PDB file of C-alpha atoms and ligand atoms in Angstrom:
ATOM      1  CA  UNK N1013      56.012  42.271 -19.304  1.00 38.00           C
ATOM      2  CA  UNK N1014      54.802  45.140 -16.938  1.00 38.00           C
ATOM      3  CA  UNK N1015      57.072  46.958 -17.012  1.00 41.00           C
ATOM      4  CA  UNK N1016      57.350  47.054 -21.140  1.00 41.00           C
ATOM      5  CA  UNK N1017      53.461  47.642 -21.200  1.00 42.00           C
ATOM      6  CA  UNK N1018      54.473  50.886 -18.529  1.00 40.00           C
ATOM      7  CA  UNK N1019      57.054  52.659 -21.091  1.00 42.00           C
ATOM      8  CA  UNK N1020      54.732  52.497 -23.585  1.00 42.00           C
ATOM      9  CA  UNK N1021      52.087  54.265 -21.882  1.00 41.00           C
ATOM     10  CA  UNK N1022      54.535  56.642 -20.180  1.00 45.00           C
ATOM     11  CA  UNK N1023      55.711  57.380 -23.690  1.00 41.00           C
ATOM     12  CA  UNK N1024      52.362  57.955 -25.152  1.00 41.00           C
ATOM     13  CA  UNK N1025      50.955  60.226 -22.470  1.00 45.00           C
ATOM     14  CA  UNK N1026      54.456  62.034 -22.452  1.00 43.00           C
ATOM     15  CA  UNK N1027      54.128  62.791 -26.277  1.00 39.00           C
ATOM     16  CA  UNK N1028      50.506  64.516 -26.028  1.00 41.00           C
ATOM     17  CA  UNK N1029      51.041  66.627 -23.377  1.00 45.00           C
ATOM     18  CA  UNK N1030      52.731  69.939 -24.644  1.00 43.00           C
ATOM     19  CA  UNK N1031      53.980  72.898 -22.238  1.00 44.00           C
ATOM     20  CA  UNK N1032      55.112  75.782 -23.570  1.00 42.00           C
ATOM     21  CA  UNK N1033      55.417  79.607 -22.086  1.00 40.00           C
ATOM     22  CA  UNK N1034      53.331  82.271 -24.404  1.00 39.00           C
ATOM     23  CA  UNK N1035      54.594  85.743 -24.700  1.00 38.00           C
ATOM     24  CA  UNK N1036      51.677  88.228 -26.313  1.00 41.00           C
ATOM     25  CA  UNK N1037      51.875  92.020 -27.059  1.00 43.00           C
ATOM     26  CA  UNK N1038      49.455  93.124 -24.957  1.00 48.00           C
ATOM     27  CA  UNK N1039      50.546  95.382 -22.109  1.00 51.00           C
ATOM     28  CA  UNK N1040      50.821  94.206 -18.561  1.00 52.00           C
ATOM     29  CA  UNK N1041      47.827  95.513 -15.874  1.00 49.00           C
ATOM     30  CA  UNK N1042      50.430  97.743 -13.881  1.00 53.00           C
ATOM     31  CA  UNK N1043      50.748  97.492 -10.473  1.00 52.00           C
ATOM     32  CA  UNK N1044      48.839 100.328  -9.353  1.00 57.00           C
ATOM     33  CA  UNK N1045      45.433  98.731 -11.016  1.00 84.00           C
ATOM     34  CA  UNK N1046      45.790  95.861  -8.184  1.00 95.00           C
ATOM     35  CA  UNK N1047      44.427  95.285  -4.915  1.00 97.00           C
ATOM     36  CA  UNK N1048      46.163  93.189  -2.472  1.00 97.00           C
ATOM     37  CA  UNK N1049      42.507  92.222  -1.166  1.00 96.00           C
ATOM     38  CA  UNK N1050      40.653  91.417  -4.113  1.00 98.00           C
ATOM     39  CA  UNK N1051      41.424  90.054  -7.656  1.00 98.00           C
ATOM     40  CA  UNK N1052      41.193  91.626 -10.745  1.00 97.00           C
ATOM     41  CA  UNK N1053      41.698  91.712 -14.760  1.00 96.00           C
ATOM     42  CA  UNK N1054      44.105  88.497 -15.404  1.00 97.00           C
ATOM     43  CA  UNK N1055      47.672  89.993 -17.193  1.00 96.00           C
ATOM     44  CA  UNK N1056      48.466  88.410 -20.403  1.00 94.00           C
ATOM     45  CA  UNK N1057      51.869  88.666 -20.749  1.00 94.00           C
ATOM     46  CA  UNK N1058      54.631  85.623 -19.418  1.00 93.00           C
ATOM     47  CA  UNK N1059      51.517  83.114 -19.695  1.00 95.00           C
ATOM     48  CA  UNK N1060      52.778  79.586 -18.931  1.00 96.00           C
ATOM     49  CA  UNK N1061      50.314  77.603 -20.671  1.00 96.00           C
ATOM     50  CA  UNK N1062      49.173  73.438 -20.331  1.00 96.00           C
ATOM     51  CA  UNK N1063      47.726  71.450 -22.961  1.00 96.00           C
ATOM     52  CA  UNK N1064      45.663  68.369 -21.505  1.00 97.00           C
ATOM     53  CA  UNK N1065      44.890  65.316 -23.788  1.00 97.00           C
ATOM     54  CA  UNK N1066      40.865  65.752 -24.364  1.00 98.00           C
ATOM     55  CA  UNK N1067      38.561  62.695 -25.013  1.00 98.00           C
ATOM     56  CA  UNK N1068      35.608  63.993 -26.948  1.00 97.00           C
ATOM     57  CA  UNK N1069      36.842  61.648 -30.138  1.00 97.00           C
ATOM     58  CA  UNK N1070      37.358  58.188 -28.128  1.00 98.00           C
ATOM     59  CA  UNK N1071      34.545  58.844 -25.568  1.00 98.00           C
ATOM     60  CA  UNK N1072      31.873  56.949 -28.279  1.00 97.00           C
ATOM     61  CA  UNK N1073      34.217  53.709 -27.991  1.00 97.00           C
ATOM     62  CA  UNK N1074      33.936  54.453 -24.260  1.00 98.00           C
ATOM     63  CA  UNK N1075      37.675  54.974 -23.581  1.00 97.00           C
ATOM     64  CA  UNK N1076      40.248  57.971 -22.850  1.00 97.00           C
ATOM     65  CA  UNK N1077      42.553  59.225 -25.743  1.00 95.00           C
ATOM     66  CA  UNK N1078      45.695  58.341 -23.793  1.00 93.00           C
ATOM     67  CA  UNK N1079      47.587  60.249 -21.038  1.00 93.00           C
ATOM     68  CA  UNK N1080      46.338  57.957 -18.390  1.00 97.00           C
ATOM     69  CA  UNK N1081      49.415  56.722 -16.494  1.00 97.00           C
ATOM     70  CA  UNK N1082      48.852  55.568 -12.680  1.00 98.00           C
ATOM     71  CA  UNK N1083      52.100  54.609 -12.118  1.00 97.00           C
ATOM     72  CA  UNK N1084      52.822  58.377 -12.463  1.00 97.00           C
ATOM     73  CA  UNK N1085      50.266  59.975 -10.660  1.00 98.00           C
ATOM     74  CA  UNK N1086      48.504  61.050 -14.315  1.00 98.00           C
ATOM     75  CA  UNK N1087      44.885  60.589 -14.943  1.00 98.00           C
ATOM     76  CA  UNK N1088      43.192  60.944 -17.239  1.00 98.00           C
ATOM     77  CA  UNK N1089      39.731  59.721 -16.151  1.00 98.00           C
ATOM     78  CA  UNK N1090      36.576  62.598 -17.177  1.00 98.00           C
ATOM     79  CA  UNK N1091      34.112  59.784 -17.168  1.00 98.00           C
ATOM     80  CA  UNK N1092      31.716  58.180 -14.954  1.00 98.00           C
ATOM     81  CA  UNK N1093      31.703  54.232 -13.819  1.00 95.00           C
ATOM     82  CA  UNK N1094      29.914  53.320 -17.008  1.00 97.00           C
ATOM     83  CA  UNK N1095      32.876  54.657 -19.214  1.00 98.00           C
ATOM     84  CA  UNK N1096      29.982  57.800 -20.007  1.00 98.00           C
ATOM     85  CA  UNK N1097      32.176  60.867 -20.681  1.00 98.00           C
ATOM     86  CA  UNK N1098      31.601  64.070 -18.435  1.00 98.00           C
ATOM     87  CA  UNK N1099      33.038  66.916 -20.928  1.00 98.00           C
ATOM     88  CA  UNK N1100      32.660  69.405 -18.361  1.00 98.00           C
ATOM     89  CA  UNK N1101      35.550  67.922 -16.151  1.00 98.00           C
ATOM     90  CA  UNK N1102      37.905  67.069 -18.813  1.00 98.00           C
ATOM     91  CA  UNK N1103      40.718  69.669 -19.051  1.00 98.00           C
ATOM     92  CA  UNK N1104      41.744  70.577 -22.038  1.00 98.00           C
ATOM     93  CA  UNK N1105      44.141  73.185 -21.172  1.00 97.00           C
ATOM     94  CA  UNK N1106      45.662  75.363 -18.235  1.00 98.00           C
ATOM     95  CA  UNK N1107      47.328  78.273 -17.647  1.00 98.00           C
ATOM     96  CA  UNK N1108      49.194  80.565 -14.883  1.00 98.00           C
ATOM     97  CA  UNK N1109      50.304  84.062 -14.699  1.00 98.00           C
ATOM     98  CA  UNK N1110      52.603  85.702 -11.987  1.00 98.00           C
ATOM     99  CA  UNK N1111      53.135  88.869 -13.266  1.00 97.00           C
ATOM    100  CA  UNK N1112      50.606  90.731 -11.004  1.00 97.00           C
ATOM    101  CA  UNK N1113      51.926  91.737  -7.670  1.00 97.00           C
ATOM    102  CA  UNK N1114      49.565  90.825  -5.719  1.00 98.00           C
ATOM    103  CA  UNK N1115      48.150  87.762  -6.885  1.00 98.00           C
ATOM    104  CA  UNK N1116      48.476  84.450  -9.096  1.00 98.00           C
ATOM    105  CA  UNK N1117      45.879  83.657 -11.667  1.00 98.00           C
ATOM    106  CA  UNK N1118      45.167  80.172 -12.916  1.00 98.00           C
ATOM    107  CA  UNK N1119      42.764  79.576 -15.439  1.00 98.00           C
ATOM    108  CA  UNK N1120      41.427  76.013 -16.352  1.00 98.00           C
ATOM    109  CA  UNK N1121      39.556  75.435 -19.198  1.00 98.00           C
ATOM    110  CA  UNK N1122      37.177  72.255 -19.749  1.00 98.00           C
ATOM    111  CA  UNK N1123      35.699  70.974 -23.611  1.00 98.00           C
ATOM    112  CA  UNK N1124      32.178  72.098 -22.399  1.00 98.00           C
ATOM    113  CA  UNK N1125      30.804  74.235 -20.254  1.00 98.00           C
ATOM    114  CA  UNK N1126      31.028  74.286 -16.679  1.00 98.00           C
ATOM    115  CA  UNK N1127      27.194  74.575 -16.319  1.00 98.00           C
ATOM    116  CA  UNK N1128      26.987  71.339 -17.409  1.00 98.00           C
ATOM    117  CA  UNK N1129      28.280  69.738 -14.448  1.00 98.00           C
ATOM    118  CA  UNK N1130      26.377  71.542 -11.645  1.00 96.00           C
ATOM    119  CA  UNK N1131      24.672  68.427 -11.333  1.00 97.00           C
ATOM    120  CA  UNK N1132      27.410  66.197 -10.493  1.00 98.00           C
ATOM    121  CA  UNK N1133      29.042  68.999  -8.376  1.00 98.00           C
ATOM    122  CA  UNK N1134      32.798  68.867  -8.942  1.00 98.00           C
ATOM    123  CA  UNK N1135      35.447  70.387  -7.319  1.00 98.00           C
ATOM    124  CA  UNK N1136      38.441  71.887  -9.727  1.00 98.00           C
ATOM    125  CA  UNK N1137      41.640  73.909  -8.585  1.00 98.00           C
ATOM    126  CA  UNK N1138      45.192  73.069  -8.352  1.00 98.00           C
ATOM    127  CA  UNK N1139      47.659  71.082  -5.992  1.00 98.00           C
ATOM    128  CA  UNK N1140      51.057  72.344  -5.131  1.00 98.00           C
ATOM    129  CA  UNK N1141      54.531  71.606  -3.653  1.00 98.00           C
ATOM    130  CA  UNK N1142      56.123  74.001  -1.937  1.00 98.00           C
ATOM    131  CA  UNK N1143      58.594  73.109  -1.005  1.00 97.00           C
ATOM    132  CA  UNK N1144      60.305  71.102  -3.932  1.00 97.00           C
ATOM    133  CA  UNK N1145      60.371  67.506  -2.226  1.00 96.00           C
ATOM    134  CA  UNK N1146      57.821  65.887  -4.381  1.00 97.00           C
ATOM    135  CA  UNK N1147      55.597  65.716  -1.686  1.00 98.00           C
ATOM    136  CA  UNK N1148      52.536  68.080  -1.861  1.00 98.00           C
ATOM    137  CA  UNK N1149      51.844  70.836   0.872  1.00 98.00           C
ATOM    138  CA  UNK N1150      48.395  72.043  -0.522  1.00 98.00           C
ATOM    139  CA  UNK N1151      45.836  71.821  -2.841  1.00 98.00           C
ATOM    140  CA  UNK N1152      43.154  74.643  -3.520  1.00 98.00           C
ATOM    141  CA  UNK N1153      39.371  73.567  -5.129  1.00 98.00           C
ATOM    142  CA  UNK N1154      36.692  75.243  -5.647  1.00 98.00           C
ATOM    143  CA  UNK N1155      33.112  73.829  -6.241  1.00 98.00           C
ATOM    144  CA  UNK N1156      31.758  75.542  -9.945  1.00 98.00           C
ATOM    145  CA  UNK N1157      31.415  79.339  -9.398  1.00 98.00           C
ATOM    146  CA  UNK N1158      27.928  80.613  -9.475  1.00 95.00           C
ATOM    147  CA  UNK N1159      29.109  83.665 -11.807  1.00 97.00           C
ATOM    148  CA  UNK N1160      31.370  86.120 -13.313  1.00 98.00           C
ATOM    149  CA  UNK N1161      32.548  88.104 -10.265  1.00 98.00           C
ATOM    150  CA  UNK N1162      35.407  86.721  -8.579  1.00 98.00           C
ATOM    151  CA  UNK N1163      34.059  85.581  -5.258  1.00 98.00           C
ATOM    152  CA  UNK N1164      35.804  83.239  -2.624  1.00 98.00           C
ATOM    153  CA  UNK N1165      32.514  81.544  -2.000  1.00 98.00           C
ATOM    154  CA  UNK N1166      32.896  77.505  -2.657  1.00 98.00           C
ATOM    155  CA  UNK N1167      36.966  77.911  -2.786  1.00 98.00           C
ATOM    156  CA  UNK N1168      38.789  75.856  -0.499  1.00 98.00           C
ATOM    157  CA  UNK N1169      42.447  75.605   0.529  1.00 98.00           C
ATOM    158  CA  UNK N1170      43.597  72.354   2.352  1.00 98.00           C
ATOM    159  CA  UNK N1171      46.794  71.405   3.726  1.00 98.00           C
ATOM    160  CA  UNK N1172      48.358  68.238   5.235  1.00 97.00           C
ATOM    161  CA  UNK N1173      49.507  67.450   8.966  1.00 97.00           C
ATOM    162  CA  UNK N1174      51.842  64.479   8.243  1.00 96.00           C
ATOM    163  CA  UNK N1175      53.892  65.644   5.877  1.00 94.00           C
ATOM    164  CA  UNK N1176      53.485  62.281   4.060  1.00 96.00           C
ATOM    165  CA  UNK N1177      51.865  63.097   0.694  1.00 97.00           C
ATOM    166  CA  UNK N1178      52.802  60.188  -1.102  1.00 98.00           C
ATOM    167  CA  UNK N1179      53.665  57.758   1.189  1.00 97.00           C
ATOM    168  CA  UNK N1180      57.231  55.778   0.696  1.00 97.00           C
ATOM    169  CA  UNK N1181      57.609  57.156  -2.485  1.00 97.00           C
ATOM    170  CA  UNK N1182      56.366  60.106  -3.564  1.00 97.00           C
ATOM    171  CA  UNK N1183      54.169  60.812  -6.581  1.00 98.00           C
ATOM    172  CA  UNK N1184      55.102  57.321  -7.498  1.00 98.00           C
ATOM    173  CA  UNK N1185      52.673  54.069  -6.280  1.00 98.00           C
ATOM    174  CA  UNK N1186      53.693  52.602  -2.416  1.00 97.00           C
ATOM    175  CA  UNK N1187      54.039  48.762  -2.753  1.00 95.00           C
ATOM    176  CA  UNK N1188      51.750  48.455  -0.027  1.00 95.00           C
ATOM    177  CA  UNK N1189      48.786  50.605   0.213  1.00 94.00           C
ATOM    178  CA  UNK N1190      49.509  53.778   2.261  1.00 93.00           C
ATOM    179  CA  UNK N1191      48.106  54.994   5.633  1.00 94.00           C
ATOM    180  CA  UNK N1192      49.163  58.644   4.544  1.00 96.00           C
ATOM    181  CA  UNK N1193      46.527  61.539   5.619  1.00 97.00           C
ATOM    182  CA  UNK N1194      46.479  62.869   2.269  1.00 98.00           C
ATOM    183  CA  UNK N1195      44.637  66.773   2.649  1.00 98.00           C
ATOM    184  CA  UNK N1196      43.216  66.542   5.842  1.00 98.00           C
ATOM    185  CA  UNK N1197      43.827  70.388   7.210  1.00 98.00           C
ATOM    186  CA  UNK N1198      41.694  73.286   6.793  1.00 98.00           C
ATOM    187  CA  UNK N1199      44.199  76.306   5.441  1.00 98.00           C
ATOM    188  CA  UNK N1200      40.818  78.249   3.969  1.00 98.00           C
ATOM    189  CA  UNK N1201      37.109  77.805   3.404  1.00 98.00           C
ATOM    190  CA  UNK N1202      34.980  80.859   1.861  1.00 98.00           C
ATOM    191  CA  UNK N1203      36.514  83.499   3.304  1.00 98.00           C
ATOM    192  CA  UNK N1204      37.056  81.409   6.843  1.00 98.00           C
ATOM    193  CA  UNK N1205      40.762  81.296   7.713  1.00 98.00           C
ATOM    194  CA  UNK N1206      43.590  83.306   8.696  1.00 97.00           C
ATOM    195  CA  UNK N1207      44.015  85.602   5.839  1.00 98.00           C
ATOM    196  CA  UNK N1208      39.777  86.025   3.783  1.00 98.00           C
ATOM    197  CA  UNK N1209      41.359  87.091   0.916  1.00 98.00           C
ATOM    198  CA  UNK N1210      43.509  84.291   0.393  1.00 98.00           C
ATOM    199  CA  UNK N1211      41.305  82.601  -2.830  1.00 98.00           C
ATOM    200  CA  UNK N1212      39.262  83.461  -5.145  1.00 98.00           C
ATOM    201  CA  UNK N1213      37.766  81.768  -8.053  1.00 98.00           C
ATOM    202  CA  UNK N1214      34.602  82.790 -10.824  1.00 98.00           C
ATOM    203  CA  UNK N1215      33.292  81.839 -14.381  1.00 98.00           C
ATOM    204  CA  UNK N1216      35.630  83.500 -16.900  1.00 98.00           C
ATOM    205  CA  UNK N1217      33.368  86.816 -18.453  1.00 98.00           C
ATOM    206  CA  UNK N1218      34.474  85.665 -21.590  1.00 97.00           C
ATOM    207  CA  UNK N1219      33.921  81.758 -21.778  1.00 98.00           C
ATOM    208  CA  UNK N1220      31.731  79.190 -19.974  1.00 98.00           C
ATOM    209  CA  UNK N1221      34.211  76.712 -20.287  1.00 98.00           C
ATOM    210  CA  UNK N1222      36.578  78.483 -18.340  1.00 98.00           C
ATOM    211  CA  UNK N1223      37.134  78.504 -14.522  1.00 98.00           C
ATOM    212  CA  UNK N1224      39.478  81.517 -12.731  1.00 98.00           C
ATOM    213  CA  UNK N1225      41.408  81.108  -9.896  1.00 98.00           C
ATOM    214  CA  UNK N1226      43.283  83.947  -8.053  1.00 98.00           C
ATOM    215  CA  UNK N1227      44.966  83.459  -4.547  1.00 98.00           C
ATOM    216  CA  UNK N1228      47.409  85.621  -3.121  1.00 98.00           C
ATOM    217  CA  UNK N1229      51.505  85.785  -4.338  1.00 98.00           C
ATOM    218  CA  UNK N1230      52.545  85.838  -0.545  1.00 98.00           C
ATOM    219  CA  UNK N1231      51.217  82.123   0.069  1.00 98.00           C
ATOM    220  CA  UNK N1232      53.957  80.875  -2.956  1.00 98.00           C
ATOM    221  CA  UNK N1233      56.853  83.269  -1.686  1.00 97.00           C
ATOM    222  CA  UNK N1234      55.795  86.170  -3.811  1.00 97.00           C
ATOM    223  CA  UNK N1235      57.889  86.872  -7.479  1.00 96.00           C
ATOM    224  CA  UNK N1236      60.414  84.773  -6.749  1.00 97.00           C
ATOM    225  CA  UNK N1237      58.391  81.507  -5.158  1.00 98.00           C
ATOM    226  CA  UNK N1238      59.224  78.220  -6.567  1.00 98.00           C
ATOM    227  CA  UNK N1239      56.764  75.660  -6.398  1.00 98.00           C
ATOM    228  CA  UNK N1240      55.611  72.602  -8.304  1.00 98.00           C
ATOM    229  CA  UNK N1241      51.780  72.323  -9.469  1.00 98.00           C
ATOM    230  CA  UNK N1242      49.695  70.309 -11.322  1.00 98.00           C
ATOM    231  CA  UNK N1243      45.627  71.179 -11.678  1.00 98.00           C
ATOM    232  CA  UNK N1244      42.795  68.449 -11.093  1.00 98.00           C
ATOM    233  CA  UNK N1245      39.177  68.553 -11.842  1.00 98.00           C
ATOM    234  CA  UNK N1246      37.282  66.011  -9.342  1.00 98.00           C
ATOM    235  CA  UNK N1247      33.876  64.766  -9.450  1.00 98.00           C
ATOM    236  CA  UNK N1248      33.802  60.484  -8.451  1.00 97.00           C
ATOM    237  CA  UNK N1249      36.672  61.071  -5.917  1.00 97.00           C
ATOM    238  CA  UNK N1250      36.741  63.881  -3.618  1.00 98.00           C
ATOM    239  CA  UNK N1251      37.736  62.505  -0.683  1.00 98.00           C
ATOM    240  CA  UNK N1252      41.025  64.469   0.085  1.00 98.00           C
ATOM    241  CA  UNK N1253      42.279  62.686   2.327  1.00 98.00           C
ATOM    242  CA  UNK N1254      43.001  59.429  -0.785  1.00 98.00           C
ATOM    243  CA  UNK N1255      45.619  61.417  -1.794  1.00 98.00           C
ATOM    244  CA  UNK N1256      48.190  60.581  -3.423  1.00 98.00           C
ATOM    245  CA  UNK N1257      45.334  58.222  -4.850  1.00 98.00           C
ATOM    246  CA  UNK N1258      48.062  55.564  -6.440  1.00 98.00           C
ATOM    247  CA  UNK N1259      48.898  54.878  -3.191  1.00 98.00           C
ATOM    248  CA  UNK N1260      45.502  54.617  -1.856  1.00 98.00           C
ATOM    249  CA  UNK N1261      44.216  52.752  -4.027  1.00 98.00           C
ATOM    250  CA  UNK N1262      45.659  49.631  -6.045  1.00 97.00           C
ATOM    251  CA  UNK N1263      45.643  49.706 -10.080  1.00 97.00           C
ATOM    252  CA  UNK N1264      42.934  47.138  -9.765  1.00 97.00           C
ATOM    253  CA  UNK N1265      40.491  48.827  -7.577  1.00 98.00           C
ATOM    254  CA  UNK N1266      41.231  52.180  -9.642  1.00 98.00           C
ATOM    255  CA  UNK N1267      40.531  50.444 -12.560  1.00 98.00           C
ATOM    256  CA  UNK N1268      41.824  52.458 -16.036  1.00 98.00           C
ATOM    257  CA  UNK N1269      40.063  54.478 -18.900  1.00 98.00           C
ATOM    258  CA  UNK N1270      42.202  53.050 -21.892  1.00 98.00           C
ATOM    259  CA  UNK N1271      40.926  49.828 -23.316  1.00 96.00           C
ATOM    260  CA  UNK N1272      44.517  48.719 -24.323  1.00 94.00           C
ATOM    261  CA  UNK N1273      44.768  48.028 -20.923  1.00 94.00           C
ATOM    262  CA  UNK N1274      43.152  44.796 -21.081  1.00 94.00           C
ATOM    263  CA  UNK N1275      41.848  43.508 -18.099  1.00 95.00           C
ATOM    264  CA  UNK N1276      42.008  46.766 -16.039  1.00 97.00           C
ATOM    265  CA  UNK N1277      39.626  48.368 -18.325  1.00 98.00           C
ATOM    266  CA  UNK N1278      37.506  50.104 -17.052  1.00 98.00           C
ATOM    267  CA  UNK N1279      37.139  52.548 -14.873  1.00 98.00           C
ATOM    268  CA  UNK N1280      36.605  51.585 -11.351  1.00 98.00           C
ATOM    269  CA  UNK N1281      36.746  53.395  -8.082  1.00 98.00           C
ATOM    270  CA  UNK N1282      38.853  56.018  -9.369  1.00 98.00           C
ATOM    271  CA  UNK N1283      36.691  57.400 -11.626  1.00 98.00           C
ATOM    272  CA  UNK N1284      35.537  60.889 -12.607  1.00 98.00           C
ATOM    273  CA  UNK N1285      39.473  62.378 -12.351  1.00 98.00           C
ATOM    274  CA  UNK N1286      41.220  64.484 -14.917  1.00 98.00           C
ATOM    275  CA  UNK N1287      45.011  66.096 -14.159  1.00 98.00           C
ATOM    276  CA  UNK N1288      48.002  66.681 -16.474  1.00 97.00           C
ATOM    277  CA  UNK N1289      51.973  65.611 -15.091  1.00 97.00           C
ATOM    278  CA  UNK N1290      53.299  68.209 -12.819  1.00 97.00           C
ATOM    279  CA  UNK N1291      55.115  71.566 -13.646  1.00 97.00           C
ATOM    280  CA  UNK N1292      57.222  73.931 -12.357  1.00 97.00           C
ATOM    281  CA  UNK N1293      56.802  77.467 -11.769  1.00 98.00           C
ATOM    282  CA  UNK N1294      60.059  79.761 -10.955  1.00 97.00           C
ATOM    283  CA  UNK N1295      62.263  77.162 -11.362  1.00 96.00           C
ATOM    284  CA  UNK N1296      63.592  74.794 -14.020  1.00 94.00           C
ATOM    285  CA  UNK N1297      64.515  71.619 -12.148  1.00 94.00           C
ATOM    286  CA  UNK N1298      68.109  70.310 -12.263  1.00 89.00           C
ATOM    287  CA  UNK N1299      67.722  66.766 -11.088  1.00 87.00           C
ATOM    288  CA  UNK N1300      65.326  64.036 -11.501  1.00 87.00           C
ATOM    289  CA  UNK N1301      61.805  65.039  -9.676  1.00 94.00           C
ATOM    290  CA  UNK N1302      59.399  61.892 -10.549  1.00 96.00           C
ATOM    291  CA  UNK N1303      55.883  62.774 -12.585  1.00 97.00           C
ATOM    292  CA  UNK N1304      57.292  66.403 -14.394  1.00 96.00           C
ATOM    293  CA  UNK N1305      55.815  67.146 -17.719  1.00 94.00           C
ATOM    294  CA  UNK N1306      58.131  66.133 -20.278  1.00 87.00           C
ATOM    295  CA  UNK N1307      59.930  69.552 -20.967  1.00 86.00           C
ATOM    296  CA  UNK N1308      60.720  69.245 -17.638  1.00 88.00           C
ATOM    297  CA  UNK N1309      62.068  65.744 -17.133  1.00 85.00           C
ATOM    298  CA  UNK N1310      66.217  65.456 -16.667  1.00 81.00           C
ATOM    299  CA  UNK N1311      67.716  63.242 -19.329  1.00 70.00           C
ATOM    300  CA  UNK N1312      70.347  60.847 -17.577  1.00 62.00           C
TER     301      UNK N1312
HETATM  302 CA1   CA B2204      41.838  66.059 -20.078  1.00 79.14          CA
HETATM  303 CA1   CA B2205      56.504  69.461  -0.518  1.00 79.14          CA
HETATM  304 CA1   CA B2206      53.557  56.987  -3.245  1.00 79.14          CA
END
């Protein structure tokens, strides 16, 4: 029975989530408009762009759209622990540009405005693998920029000393609850850290709803990195060190968003957490690597 109940909801999550690359014919910022030590105008060409399922329809009947799938390591979970929705954490889409240089550019867009969370103080950004073992090496947040300028104030990078991100089986739930670290090491903090240019993050100028990142090329392997990455938006969790959270915490104490899930419904400790499945950038993967975005996934 569970595991007929599982394919359903991997297949529904897997059929609303859309990745595609974007091509535009605007011209690229050339490489003598960037600085290596601060960020600038975001290119628009070779965009790969992330849609996230949204929830503003289903939040009245207090319950998520779909997309929610803890056995993957996808949540879908923009509310609070009365099922009340929190619009300016749910992502709605995502996208990432390497053609600068100097630096990559994420930009994460929400169905309200930031502003409306300051509040509730959540922490968005992006986790990564870097090494292509399923197992993620870092994840970068940043608390809601105060304005327009790119600033590295509030951005964080953290890293892990255990090299255990995901326990037994990565991305995938442990059988047994893990004693993994999760993202227990400082990398960067404001400007604090090795390299004080590393991250950057601000308001886009053009939308409220839209949060910029920008952190250095060199920390991915430059043009040719490879890496896996998946964004997050985090405001009931934010304890780093519960990641991966399906290992850390059981489907029961996590509760779920989706009514149809019966007697999991609702949302329980794990509340307040929005992510899509994980991509690739640099790469297309050639064998199975658990949690991809559909595009992604190898057929047997
Ligand atoms: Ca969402
Ligand atoms: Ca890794
Ligand atoms: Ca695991």
């Amino acid at each position: 029975m569970k595991q007929s109940k599982f394919s359903f909801l991997s297949a529904a999550a897997i059929i609303t989530l859309l990745v595609m690359a974007l091509g535009s014919f605007s011209q690229p910022v050339m490489a003598a408009d960037s600085d290596p030590n601060k960020p600038g105008d975001i290119p628009t060409i070779k965009t790969q762009t992330v849609h996230d399922q949204t929830n503003e329809k289903t939040a009245k009947d207090k319950t998520a759209f779909g997309g929610d799938v803890f056995g993957l390591g996808w949540y879908e979970r923009p509310f609070d622990q009365n099922m009340g929705y929190l619009p300016f954490m749910d992502i709605a889409k995502i996208l990432m540009n390497r053609e600068d240089p100097n630096w990559v550019y994420v930009q994460m867009f929400m169905v309200n405005p930031l502003s409306e969370g300051d509040a509730s103080k959540p922490l968005y950004g992006i986790e990564m693998d870097t090494d292509l073992d399923n197992r993620g090496e870092f994840i970068l947040l940043a608390s809601t920029p105060k304005g327009t300028e790119w600033s590295t104030e509030g951005v964080m990078i953290m890293s892990n000393s255990d090299n255990n991100m995901g326990g037994i089986k990565p991305v995938l739930p442990d059988t047994k609850l893990s004693d993994a670290k999760g993202y227990d090491k400082e990398v960067f903090n404001s400007g604090k850290g090795d390299d004080p240019n590393l991250a950057w993050a601000r308001i886009s100028p053009k939308d409220p709803k839209c949060i910029q990142f920008a952190f250095k090329s060199s920390f991915i392997g430059g043009a040719k990195g490879k890496f896996i990455w998946m964004p997050w938006a985090l405001v009931g969790v934010q304890d780093l060190t519960k990641f991966e959270f399906n290992d850390k915490f059981t489907r029961e104490e996590a509760g779920s968003p989706l009514k149809s899930d019966g007697a999991t419904y609702p949302l329980k400790s794990l509340w307040g957490v929005d992510n899509t499945a994980r991509i690739p950038s640099g790469f297309v993967p050639t064998g199975n690597m658990p949690g991809l975005a559909e595009p992604f996934q190898i057929k047997p």
